[in-house]
Coordinates of C-alpha atoms and ligand atoms in Angstrom, one line a residue:
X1 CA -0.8 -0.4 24.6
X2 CA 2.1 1.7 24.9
X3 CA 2.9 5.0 22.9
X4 CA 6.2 5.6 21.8
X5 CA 6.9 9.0 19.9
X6 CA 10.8 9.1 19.7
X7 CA 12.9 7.1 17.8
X8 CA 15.4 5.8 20.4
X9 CA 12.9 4.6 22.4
X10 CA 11.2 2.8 19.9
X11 CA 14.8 1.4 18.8
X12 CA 16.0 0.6 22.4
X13 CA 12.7 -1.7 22.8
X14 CA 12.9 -2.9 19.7
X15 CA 16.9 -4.1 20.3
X16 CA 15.6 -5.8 23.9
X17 CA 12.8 -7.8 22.0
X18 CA 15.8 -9.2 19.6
X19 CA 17.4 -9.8 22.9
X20 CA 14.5 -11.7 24.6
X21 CA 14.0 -13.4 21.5
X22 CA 10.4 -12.3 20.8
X23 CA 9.0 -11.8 17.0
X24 CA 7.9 -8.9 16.1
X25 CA 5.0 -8.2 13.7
X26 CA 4.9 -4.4 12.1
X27 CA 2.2 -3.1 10.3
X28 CA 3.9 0.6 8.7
X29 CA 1.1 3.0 8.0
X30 CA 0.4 6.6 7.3
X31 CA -2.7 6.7 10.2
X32 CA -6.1 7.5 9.8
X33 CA -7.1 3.6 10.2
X34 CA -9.7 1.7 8.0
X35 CA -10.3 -2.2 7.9
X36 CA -7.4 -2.7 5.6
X37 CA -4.9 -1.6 8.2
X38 CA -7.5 -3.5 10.9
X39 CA -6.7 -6.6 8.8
X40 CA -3.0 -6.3 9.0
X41 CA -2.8 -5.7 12.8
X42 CA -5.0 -8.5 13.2
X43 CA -2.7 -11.2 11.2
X44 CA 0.0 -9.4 12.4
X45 CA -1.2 -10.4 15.9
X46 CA -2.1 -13.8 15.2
X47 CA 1.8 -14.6 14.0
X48 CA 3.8 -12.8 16.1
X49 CA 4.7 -12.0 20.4
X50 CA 4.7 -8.0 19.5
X51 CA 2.8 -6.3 17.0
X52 CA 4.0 -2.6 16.1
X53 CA 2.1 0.0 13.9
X54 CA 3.9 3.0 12.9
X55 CA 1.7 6.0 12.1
X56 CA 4.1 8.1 10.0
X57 CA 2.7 10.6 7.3
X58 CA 6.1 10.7 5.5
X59 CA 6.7 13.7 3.8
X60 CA 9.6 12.4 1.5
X61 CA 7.3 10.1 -0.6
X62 CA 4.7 13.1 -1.9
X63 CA 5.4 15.6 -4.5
X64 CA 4.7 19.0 -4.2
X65 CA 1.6 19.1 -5.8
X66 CA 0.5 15.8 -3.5
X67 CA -1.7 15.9 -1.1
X68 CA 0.4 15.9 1.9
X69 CA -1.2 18.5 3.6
X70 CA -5.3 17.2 2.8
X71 CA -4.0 13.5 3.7
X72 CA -6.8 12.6 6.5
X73 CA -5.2 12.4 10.0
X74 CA -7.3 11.4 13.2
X75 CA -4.4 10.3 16.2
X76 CA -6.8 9.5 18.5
X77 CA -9.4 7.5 16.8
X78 CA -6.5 5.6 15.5
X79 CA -4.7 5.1 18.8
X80 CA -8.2 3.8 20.3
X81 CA -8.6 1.6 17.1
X82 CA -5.3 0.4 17.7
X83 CA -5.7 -0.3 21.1
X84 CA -9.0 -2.4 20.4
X85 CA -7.1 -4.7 17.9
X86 CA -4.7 -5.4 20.5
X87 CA -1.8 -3.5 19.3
X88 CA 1.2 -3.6 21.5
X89 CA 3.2 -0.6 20.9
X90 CA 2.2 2.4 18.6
X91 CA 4.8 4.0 17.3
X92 CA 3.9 7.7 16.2
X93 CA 7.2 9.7 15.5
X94 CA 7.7 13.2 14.4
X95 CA 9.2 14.3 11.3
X96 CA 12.0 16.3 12.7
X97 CA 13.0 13.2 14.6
X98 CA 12.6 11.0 11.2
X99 CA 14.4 13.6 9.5
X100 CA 16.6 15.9 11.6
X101 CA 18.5 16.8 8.5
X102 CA 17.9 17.2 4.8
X103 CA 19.4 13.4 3.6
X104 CA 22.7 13.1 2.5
X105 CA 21.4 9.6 1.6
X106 CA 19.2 8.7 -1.6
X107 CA 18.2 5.3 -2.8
X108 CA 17.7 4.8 -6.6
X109 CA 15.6 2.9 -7.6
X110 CA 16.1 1.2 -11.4
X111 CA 13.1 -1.4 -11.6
X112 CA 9.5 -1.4 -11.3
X113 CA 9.0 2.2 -10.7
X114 CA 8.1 3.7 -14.2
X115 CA 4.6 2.2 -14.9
X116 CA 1.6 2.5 -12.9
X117 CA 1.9 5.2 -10.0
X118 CA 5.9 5.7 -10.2
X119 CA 5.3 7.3 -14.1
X120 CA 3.0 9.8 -12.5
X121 CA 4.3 10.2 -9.3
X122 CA 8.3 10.9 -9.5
X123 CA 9.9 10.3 -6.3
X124 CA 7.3 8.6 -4.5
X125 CA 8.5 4.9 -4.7
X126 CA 11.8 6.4 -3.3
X127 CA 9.9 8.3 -0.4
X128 CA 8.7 4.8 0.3
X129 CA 11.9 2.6 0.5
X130 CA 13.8 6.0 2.4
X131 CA 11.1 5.5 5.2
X132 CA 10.6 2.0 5.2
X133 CA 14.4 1.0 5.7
X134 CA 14.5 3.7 8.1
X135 CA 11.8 2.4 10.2
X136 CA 12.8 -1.4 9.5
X137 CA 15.9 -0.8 11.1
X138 CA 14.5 1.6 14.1
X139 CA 11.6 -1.4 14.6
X140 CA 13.7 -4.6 13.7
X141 CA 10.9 -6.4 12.7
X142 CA 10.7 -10.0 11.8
X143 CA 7.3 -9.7 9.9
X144 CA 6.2 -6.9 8.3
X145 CA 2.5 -6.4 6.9
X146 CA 1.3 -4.9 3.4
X147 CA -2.3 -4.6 2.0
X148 CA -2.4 -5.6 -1.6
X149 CA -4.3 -2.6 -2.7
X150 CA -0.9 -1.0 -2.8
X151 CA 0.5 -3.7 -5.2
X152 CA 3.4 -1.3 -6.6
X153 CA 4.0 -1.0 -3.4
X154 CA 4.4 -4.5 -2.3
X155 CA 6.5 -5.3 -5.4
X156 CA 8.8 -2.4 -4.3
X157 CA 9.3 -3.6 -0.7
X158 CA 9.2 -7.5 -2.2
X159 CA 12.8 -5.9 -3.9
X160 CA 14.4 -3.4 -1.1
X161 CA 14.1 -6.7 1.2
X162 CA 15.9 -9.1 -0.9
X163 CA 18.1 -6.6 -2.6
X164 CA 19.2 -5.3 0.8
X165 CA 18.9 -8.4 2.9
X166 CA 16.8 -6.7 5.4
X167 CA 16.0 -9.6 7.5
X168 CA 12.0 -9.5 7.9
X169 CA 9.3 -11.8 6.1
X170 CA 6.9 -9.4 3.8
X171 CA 3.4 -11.0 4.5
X172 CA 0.9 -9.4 2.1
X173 CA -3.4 -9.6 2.6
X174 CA -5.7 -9.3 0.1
X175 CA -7.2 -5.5 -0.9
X176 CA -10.3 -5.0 1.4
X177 CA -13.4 -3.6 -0.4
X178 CA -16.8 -2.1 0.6
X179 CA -20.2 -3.5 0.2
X180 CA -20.3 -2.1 -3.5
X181 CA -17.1 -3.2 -4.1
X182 CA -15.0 -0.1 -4.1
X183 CA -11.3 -0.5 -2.3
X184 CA -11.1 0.5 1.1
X185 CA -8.8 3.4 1.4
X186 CA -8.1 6.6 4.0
X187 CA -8.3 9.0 0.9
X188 CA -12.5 7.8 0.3
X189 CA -13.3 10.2 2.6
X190 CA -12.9 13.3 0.5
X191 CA -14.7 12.0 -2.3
X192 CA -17.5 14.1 -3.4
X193 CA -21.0 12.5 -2.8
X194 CA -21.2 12.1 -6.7
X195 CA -17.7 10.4 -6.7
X196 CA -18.6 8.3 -4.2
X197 CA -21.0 6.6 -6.8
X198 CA -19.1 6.3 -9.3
X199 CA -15.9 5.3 -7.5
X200 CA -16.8 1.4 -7.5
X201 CA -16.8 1.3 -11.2
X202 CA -12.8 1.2 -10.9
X203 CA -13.1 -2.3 -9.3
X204 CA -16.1 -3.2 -11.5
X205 CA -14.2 -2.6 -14.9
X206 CA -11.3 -4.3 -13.4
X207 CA -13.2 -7.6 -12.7
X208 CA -14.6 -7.2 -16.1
X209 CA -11.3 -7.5 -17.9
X210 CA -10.3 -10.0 -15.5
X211 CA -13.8 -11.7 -17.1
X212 CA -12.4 -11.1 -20.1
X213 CA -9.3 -13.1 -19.9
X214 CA -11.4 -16.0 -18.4
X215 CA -13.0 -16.5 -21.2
X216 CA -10.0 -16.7 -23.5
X217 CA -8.5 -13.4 -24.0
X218 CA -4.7 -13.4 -24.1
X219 CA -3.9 -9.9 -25.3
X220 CA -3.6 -7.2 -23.4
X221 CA -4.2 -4.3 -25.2
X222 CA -7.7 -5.6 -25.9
X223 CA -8.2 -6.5 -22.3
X224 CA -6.6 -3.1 -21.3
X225 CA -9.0 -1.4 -23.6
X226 CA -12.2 -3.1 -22.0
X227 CA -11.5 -1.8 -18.7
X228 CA -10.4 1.9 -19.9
X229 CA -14.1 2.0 -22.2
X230 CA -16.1 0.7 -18.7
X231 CA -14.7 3.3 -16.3
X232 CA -15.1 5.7 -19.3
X233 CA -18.6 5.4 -20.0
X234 CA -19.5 5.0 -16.1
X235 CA -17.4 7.5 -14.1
X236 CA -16.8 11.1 -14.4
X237 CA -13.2 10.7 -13.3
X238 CA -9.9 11.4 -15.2
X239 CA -8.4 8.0 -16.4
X240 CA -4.5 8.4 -14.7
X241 CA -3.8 5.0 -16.3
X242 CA -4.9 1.2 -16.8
X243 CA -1.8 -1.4 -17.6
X244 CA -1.4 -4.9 -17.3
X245 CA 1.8 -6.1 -16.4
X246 CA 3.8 -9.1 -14.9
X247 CA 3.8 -9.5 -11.6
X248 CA 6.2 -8.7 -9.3
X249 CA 7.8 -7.7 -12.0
X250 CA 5.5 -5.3 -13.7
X251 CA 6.7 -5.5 -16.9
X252 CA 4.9 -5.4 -20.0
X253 CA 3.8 -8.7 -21.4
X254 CA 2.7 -9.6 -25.3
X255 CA 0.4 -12.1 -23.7
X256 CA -1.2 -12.7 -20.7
X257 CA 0.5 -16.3 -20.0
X258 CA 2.0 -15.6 -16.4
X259 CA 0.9 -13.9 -12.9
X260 CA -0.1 -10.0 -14.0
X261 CA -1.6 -7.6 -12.3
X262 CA -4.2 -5.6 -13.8
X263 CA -4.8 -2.0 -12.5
X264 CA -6.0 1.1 -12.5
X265 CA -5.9 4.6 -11.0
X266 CA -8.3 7.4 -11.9
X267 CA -8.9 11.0 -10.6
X268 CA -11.4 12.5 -9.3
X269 CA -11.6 16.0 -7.6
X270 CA -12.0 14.9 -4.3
X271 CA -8.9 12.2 -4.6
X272 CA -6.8 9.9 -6.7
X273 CA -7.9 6.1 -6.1
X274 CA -6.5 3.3 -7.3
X275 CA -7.0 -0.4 -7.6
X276 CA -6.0 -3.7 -8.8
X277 CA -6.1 -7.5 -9.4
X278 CA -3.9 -9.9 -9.7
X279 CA -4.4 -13.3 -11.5
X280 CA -2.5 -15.7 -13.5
X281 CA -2.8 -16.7 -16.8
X282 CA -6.4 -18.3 -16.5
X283 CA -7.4 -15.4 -14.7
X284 CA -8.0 -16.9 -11.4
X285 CA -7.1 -14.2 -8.2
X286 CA -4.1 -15.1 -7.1
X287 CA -3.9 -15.6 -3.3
X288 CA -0.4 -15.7 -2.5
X289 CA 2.3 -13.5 -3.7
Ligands
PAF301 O1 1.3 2.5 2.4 C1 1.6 3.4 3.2 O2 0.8 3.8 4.0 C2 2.9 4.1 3.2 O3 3.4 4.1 1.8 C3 4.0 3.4 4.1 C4 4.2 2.0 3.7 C5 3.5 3.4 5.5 C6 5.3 4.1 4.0 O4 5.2 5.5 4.4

């Protein structure tokens, strides 16, 4: 596995891969790897000559009262991780190289940014496409790789692709979860032992909504309502939000008789998680995206 810490270098490579007509599979990430990004690498490998991960904590997509400094970093556990999957080329650049100078740049975003995360995080979703076009076109990928944990997420870079034409297939894989059911993520780690227990309650109350509309519910408020009363009465956490949308378009729906995504996101001291499901209109998981 080869290192590659500047951005010319990674862009020279990636321009003689285009060259010897290789695919590239890139899995973007923020480091400090857990199965979720594991499963990305892996398909990622499986579908392409080259895979790439980009550890990049970018500083554009937290506020200032994020965690950007307390997000868990661990290089080289990562890079040994990496190299076990059977990444080809890590790609770990610095921020003064990402961002020499303060962007003259700024991409606005109009659509599917002001529910879920977006309405409490200002400015994140366009941290996210800023990085993302940046390293698409340092990495020239022809598959990228997205958990659908992040499902916001997803429907954001579903939209900066075709809206911008940026010639790479988004391949998305379903959320990972612990044992107990709780959503893998890099931020579990500084959850206090007492969050810890009641963290899997955000997936449980989520499934039991998701219950709820198999067994005939259509409206959303009630099913919304469900899921906010279970992580009530079972977590100490601070409810952020819990919405039910369309899906990709995370609108809001008078009934559920499309694809939706139900999810939540709830604080606790120790870190904000967040979670989700999608189905369709029976409430059967959807697989594909
Ligand atoms: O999901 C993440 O880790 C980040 O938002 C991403 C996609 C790597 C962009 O910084």
């Amino acid at each position: 596995m080869k290192i590659i810490r500047t951005v010319s270098e990674m862009q020279n490579l990636a321009f003689s891969f285009i060259l010897e007509n290789k695919t590239v599979g890139f899995v973007p990430t923020m480091g400090f790897f857990h199965e979720g990004h594991v499963a990305l690498m892996k398909q990622a490998k499986k579908e392409n000559d080259i895979v790439i991960t980009s550890i990049f904590v970018n500083p554009l997509q937290f506020g200032p009262s994020e965690d950007y400094e307390q997000y868990p970093r661990d290089e080289e556990q990562d890079i040994m991780n990496a190299k076990d999957v059977g990444v080809d080329i890590l790609f770990i650049p610095q921020t003064q190289d990402m961002y020499p100078n303060k962007m003259v740049i700024s991409m606005d975003i109009k659509d599917r940014v002001n529910v879920l995360c977006g309405k409490t995080r200002p400015g994140h979703f366009q941290g996210v496409v800023t990085v993302l076009s940046k390293l698409f076109l340092i990495v020239q990928p022809t598959r990228t790789y997205f958990g659908r944990k992040d499902a916001q997420q997803v429907a954001v870079v579903d939209a900066l692709i075709k809206d911008l034409n940026f010639p790479v297939e988004l391949v998305t894989l379903p959320t990972i979860r612990e044992k107990d059911g709780l959503a893998k993520s890099s931020r579990n780690v500084n959850l206090r032992e007492d969050e810890r227990v009641d963290a899997p309650w955000i997936y449980k109350a989520l499934e039991y909504g998701r219950q709820v509309v198999v067994d005939g519910e259509k409206n959303p408020a009630i099913v919304v309502k469900e899921v906010l009363d279970t992580i009530d009465n079972h977590t100490n956490g601070k409810i952020d939000y819990v919405e039910l949308l369309s899906y990709p378009e995370l609108k809001p729906v008078s009934t559920v008789d499309q694809q939706v995504i139900l999810a939540a996101a709830v604080f606790f001291e120790g870190a904000r998680l967040i979670d989700n499901l999608l189905f369709d209109r029976s409430g059967e998981i959807v697989k594909h995206i």
